[in-house]
mmCIF file of C-alpha atoms in Angstrom:
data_model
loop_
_atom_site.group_PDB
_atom_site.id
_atom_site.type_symbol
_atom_site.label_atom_id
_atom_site.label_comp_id
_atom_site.label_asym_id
_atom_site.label_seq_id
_atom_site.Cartn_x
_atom_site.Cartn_y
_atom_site.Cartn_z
ATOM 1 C CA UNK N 1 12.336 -10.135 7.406
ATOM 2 C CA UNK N 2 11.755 -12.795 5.197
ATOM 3 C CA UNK N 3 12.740 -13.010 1.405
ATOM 4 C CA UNK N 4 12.387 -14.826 -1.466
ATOM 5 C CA UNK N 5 12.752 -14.828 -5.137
ATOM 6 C CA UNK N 6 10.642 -17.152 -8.174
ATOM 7 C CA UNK N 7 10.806 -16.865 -12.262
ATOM 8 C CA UNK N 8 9.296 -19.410 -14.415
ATOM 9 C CA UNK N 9 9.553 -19.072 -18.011
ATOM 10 C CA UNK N 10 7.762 -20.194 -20.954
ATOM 11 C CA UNK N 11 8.977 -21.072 -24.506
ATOM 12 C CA UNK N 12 7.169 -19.494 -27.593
ATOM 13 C CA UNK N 13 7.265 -20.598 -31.248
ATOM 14 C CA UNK N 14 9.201 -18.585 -33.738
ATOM 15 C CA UNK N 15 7.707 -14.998 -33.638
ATOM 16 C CA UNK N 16 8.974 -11.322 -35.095
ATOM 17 C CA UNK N 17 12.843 -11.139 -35.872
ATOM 18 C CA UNK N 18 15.271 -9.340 -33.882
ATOM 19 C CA UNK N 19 17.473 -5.653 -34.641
ATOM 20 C CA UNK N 20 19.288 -6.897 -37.839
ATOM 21 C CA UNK N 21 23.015 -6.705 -37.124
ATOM 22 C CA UNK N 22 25.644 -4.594 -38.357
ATOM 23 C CA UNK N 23 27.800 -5.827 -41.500
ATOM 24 C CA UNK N 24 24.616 -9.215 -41.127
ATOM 25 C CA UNK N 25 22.008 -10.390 -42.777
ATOM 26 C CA UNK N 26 19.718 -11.748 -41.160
ATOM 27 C CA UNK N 27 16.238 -10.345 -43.300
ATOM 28 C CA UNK N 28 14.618 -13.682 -43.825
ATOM 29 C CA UNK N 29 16.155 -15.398 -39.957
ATOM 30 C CA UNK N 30 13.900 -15.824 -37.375
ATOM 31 C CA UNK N 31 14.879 -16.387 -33.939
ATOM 32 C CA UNK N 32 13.010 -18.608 -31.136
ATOM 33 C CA UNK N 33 11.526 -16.163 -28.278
ATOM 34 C CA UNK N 34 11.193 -16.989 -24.494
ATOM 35 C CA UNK N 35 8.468 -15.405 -22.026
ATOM 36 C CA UNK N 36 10.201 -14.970 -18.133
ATOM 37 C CA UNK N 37 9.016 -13.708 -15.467
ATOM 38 C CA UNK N 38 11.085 -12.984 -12.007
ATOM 39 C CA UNK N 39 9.464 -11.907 -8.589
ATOM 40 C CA UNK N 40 11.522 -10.682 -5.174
ATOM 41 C CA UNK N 41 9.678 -10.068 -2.147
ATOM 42 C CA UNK N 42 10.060 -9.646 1.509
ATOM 43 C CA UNK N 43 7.730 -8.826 4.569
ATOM 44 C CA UNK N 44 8.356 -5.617 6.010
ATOM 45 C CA UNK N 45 6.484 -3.864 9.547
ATOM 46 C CA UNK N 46 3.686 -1.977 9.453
ATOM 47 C CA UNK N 47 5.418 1.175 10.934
ATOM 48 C CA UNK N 48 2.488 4.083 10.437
ATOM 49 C CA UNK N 49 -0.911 3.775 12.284
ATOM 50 C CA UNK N 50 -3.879 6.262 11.207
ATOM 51 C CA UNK N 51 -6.092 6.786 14.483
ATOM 52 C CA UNK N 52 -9.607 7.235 13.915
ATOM 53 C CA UNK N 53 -11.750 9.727 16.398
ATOM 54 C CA UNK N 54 -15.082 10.232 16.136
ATOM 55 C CA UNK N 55 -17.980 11.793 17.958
ATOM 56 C CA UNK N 56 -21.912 11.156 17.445
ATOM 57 C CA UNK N 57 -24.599 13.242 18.818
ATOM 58 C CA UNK N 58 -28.170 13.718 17.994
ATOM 59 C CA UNK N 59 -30.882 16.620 18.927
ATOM 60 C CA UNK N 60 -33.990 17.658 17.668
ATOM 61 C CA UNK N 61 -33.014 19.558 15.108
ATOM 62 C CA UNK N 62 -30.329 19.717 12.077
ATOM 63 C CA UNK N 63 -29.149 22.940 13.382
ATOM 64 C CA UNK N 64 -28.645 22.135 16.772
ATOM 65 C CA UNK N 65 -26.752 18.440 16.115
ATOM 66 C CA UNK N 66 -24.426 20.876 13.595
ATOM 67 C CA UNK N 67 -23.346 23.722 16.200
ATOM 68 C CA UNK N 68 -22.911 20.797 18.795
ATOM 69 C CA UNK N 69 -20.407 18.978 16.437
ATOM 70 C CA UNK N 70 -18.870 21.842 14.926
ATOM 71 C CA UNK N 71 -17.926 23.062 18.687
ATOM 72 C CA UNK N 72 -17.033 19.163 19.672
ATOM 73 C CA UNK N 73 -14.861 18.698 16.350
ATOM 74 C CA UNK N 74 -13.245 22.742 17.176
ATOM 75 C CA UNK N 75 -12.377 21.779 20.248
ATOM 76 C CA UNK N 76 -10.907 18.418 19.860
ATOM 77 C CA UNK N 77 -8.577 19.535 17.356
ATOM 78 C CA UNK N 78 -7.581 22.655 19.118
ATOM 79 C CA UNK N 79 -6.532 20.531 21.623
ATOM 80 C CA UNK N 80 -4.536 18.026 19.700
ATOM 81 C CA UNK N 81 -2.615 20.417 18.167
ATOM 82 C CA UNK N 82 -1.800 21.742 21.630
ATOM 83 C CA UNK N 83 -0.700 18.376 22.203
ATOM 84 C CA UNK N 84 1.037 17.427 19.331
ATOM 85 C CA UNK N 85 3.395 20.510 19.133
ATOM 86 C CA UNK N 86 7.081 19.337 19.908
ATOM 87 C CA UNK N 87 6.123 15.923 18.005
ATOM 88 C CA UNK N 88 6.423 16.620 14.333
ATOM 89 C CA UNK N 89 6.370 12.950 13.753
ATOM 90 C CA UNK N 90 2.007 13.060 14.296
ATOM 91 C CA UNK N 91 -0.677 14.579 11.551
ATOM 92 C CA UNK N 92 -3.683 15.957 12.324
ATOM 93 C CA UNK N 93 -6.567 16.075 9.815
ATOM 94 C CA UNK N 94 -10.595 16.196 10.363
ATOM 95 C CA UNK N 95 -12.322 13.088 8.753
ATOM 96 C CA UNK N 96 -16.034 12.530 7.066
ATOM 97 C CA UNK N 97 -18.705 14.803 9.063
ATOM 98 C CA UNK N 98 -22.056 14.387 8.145
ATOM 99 C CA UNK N 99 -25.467 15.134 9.399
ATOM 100 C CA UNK N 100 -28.643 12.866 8.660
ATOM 101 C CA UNK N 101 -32.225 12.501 9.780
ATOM 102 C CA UNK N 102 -33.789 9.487 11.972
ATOM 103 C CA UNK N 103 -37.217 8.932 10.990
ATOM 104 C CA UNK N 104 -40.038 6.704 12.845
ATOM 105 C CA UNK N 105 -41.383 3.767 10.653
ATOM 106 C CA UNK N 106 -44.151 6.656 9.284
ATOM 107 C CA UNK N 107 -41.076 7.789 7.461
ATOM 108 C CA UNK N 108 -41.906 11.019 9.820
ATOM 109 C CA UNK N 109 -38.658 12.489 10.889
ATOM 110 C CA UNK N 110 -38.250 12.233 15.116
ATOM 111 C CA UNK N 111 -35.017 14.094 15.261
ATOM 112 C CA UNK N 112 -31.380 14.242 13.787
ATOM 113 C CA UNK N 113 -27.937 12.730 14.189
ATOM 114 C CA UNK N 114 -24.759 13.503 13.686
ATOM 115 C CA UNK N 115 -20.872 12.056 13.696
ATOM 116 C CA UNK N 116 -17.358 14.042 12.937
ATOM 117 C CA UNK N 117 -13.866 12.642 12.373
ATOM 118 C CA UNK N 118 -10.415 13.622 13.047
ATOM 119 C CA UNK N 119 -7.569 11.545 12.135
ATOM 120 C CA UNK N 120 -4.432 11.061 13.896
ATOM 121 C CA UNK N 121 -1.357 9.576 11.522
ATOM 122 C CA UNK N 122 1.983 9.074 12.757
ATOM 123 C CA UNK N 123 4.841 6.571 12.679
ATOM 124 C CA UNK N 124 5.609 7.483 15.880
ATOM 125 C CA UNK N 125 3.620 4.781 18.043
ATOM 126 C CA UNK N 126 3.947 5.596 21.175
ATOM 127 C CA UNK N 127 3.412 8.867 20.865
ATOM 128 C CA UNK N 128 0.273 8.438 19.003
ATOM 129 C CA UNK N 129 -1.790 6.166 21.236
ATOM 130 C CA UNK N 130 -1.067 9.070 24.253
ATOM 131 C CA UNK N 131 -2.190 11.765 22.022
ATOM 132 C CA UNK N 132 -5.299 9.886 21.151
ATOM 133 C CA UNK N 133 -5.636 8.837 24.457
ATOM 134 C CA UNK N 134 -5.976 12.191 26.076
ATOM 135 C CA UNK N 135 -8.238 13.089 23.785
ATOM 136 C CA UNK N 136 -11.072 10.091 24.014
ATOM 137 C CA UNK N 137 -13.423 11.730 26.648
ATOM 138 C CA UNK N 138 -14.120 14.124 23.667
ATOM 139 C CA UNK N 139 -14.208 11.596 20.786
ATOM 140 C CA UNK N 140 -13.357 8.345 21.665
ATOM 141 C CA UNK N 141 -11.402 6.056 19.160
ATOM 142 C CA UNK N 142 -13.180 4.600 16.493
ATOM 143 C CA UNK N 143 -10.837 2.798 14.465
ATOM 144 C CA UNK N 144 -7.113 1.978 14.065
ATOM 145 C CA UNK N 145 -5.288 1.348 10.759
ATOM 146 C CA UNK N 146 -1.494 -0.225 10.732
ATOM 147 C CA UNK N 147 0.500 0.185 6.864
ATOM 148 C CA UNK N 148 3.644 1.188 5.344
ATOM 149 C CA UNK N 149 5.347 4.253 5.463
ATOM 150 C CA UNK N 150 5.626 5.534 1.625
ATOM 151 C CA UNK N 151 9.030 5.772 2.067
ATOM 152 C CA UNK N 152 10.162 2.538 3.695
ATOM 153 C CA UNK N 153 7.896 0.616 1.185
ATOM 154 C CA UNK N 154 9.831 2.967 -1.323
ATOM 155 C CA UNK N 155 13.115 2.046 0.154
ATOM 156 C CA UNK N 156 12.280 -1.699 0.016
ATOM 157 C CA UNK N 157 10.982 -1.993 -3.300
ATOM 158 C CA UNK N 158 14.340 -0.016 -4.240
ATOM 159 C CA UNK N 159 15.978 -3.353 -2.697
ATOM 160 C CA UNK N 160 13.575 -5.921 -3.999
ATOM 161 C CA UNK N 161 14.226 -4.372 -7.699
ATOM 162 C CA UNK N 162 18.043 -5.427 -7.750
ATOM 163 C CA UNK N 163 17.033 -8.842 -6.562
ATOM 164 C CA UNK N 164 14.154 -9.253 -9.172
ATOM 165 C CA UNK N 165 16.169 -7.867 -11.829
ATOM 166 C CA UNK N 166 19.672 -10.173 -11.109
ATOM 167 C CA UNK N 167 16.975 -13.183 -10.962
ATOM 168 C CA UNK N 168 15.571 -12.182 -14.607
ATOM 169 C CA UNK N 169 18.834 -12.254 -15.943
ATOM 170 C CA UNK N 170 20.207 -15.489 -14.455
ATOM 171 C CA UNK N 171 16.775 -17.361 -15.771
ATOM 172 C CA UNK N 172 17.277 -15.563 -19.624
ATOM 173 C CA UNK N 173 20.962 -16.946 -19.710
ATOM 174 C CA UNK N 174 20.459 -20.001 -17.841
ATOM 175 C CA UNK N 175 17.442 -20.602 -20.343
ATOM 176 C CA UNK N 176 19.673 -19.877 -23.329
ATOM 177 C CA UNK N 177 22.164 -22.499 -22.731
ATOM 178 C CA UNK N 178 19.613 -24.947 -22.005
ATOM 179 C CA UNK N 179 18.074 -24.360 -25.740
ATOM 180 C CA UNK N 180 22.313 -23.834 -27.023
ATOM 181 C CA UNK N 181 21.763 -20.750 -28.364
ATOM 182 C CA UNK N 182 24.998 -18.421 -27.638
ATOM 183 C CA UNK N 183 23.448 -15.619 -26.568
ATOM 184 C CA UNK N 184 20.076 -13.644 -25.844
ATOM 185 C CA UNK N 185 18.395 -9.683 -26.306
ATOM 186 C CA UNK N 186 15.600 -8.671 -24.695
ATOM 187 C CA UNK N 187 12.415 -7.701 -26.651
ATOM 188 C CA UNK N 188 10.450 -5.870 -23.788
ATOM 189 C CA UNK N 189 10.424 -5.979 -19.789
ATOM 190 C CA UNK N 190 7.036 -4.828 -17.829
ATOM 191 C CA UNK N 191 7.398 -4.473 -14.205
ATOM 192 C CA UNK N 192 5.136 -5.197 -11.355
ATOM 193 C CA UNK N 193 4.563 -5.659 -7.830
ATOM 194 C CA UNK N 194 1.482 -6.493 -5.478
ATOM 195 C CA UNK N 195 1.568 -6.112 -1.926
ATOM 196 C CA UNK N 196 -0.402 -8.595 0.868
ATOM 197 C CA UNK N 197 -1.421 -6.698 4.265
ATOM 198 C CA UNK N 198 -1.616 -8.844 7.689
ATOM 199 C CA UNK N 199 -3.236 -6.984 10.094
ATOM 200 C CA UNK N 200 -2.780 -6.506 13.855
ATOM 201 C CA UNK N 201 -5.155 -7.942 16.676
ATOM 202 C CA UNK N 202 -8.205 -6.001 17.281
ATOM 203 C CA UNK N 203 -7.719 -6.036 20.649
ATOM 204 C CA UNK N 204 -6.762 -1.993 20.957
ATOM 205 C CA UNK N 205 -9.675 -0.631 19.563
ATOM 206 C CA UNK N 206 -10.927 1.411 22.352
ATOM 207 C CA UNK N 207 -8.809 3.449 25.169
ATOM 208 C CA UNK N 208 -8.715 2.329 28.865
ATOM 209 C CA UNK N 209 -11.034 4.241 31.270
ATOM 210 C CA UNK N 210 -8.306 5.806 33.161
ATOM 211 C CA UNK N 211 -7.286 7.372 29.759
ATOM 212 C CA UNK N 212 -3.788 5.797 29.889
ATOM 213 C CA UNK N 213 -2.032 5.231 26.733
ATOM 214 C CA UNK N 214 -2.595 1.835 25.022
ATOM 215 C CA UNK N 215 0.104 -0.097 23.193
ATOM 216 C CA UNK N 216 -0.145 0.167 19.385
ATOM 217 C CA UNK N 217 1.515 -2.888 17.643
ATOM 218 C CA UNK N 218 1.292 -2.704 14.020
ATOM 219 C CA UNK N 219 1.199 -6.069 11.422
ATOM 220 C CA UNK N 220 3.290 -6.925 8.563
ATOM 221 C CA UNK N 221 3.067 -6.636 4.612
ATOM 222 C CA UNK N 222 4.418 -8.548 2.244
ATOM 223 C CA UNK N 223 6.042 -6.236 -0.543
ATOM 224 C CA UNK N 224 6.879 -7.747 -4.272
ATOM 225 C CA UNK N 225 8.097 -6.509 -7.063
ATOM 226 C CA UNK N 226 7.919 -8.797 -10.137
ATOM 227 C CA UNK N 227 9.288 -8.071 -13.418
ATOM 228 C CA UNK N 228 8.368 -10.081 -16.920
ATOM 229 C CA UNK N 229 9.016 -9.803 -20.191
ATOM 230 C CA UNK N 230 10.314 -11.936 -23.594
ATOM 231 C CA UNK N 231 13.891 -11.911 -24.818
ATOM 232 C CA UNK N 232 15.125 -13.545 -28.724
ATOM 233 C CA UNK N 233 17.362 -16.165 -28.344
ATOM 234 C CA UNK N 234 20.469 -15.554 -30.560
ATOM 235 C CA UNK N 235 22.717 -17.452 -33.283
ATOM 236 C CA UNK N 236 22.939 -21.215 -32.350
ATOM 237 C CA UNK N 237 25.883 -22.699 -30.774
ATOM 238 C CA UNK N 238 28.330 -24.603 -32.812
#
């Protein structure tokens, strides 16, 4: 795990005057405002996969392609259930099913095709790829998709705050003694964040012929969180 923090600031003309002190006045004082901006980030593992499986068939008729999928897609997902119970860690869900007509360069239909989903999403690897595995001589895989867990990347950013926020501060006070004012307040903070995904090799999108397991290997993102704003600098040094 990598990380790494950046700010850069930029210095504004005079602009709106800060909270007028108590037992002060300072009506007709304008102070000097500073834009800063503060970024942590790290790259964390992709630790989910979502499993594609998909069937496509095609008959004469719109009826007949329908009953034939609708008994593929009942049967499929009976059967991962069956093999999914014990392993909490794996969710089943169908996917897109549609139905659509293949017609001959008369624009004449010739007969109809059809393709139905299930999903497979787990953070449990392994156990995954076997489920999905003894399930491809029904519907083979189609695609693979590697992210972040909503609660690691939850857990991270939780992290990554703390660092972005200690490296706003450190930039407003270092920033304030550079101009030798004595102190700083902070006129608004907006925070941010972006993420960058590196995916895994293709290479494991299909299952073996013997239907053994394949090895999932997820890639990395890059999670930020970035956090900018504008403070007043505050009564000049003497």
């Amino acid at each position: 795990m990598a990380l790494g923090l950046s700010a850069g600031v930029a210095a504004l003309p005079a602009v709106a005057q800060p909270p007028e002190r108590a037992g002060h006045h300072h009506v007709h004082q304008k102070w000097p405002q500073a834009q800063l901006q503060a970024e942590a980030n790290a790259e964390i593992a992709q630790d989910t996969v979502k499993i594609t499986l998909a069937a496509e068939l095609s008959d004469a008729t719109q009826t007949a392609v329908a009953d034939a999928l609708t008994k593929v897609l009942e049967d499929t997902m009976k059967q991962a259930k069956a093999g999914a119970q014990g392993k909490t860690a794996i969710k089943i869900s169908s996917g897109n099913y549609r139905i659509w007509p293949m017609n001959n360069k008369d624009g004449k239909i010739t007969n109809w095709r059809g393709r139905a989903e299930i999903l497979l999403e787990s953070t449990d690897l392994p156990a995954a790829s076997e489920l999905a595995s003894s399930l491809s001589d029904r519907m083979p895989i189609d695609n693979l998709r590697f992210f972040v867990s909503p609660q690691a990347r939850a857990e991270k950013e939780a992290a990554l705050l703390e660092e972005a926020v200690k490296a706003f501060r450190d930039r407003a006070q270092a920033l304030t003694q550079a101009f030798g004012f004595a102190s700083y307040s902070i006129k608004e903070i907006n925070l941010g964040g972006s993420g960058a995904r590196y995916e895994s090799a293709p290479r494991m999108m299909a299952m073996a012929a013997d239907k053994a397991s394949v090895p999932l290997e997820g890639g990395t993102e890059m999670v930020s969180v970035a956090i900018s704003g504008s403070i007043f600098f505050q009564q000049q040094q003497k």
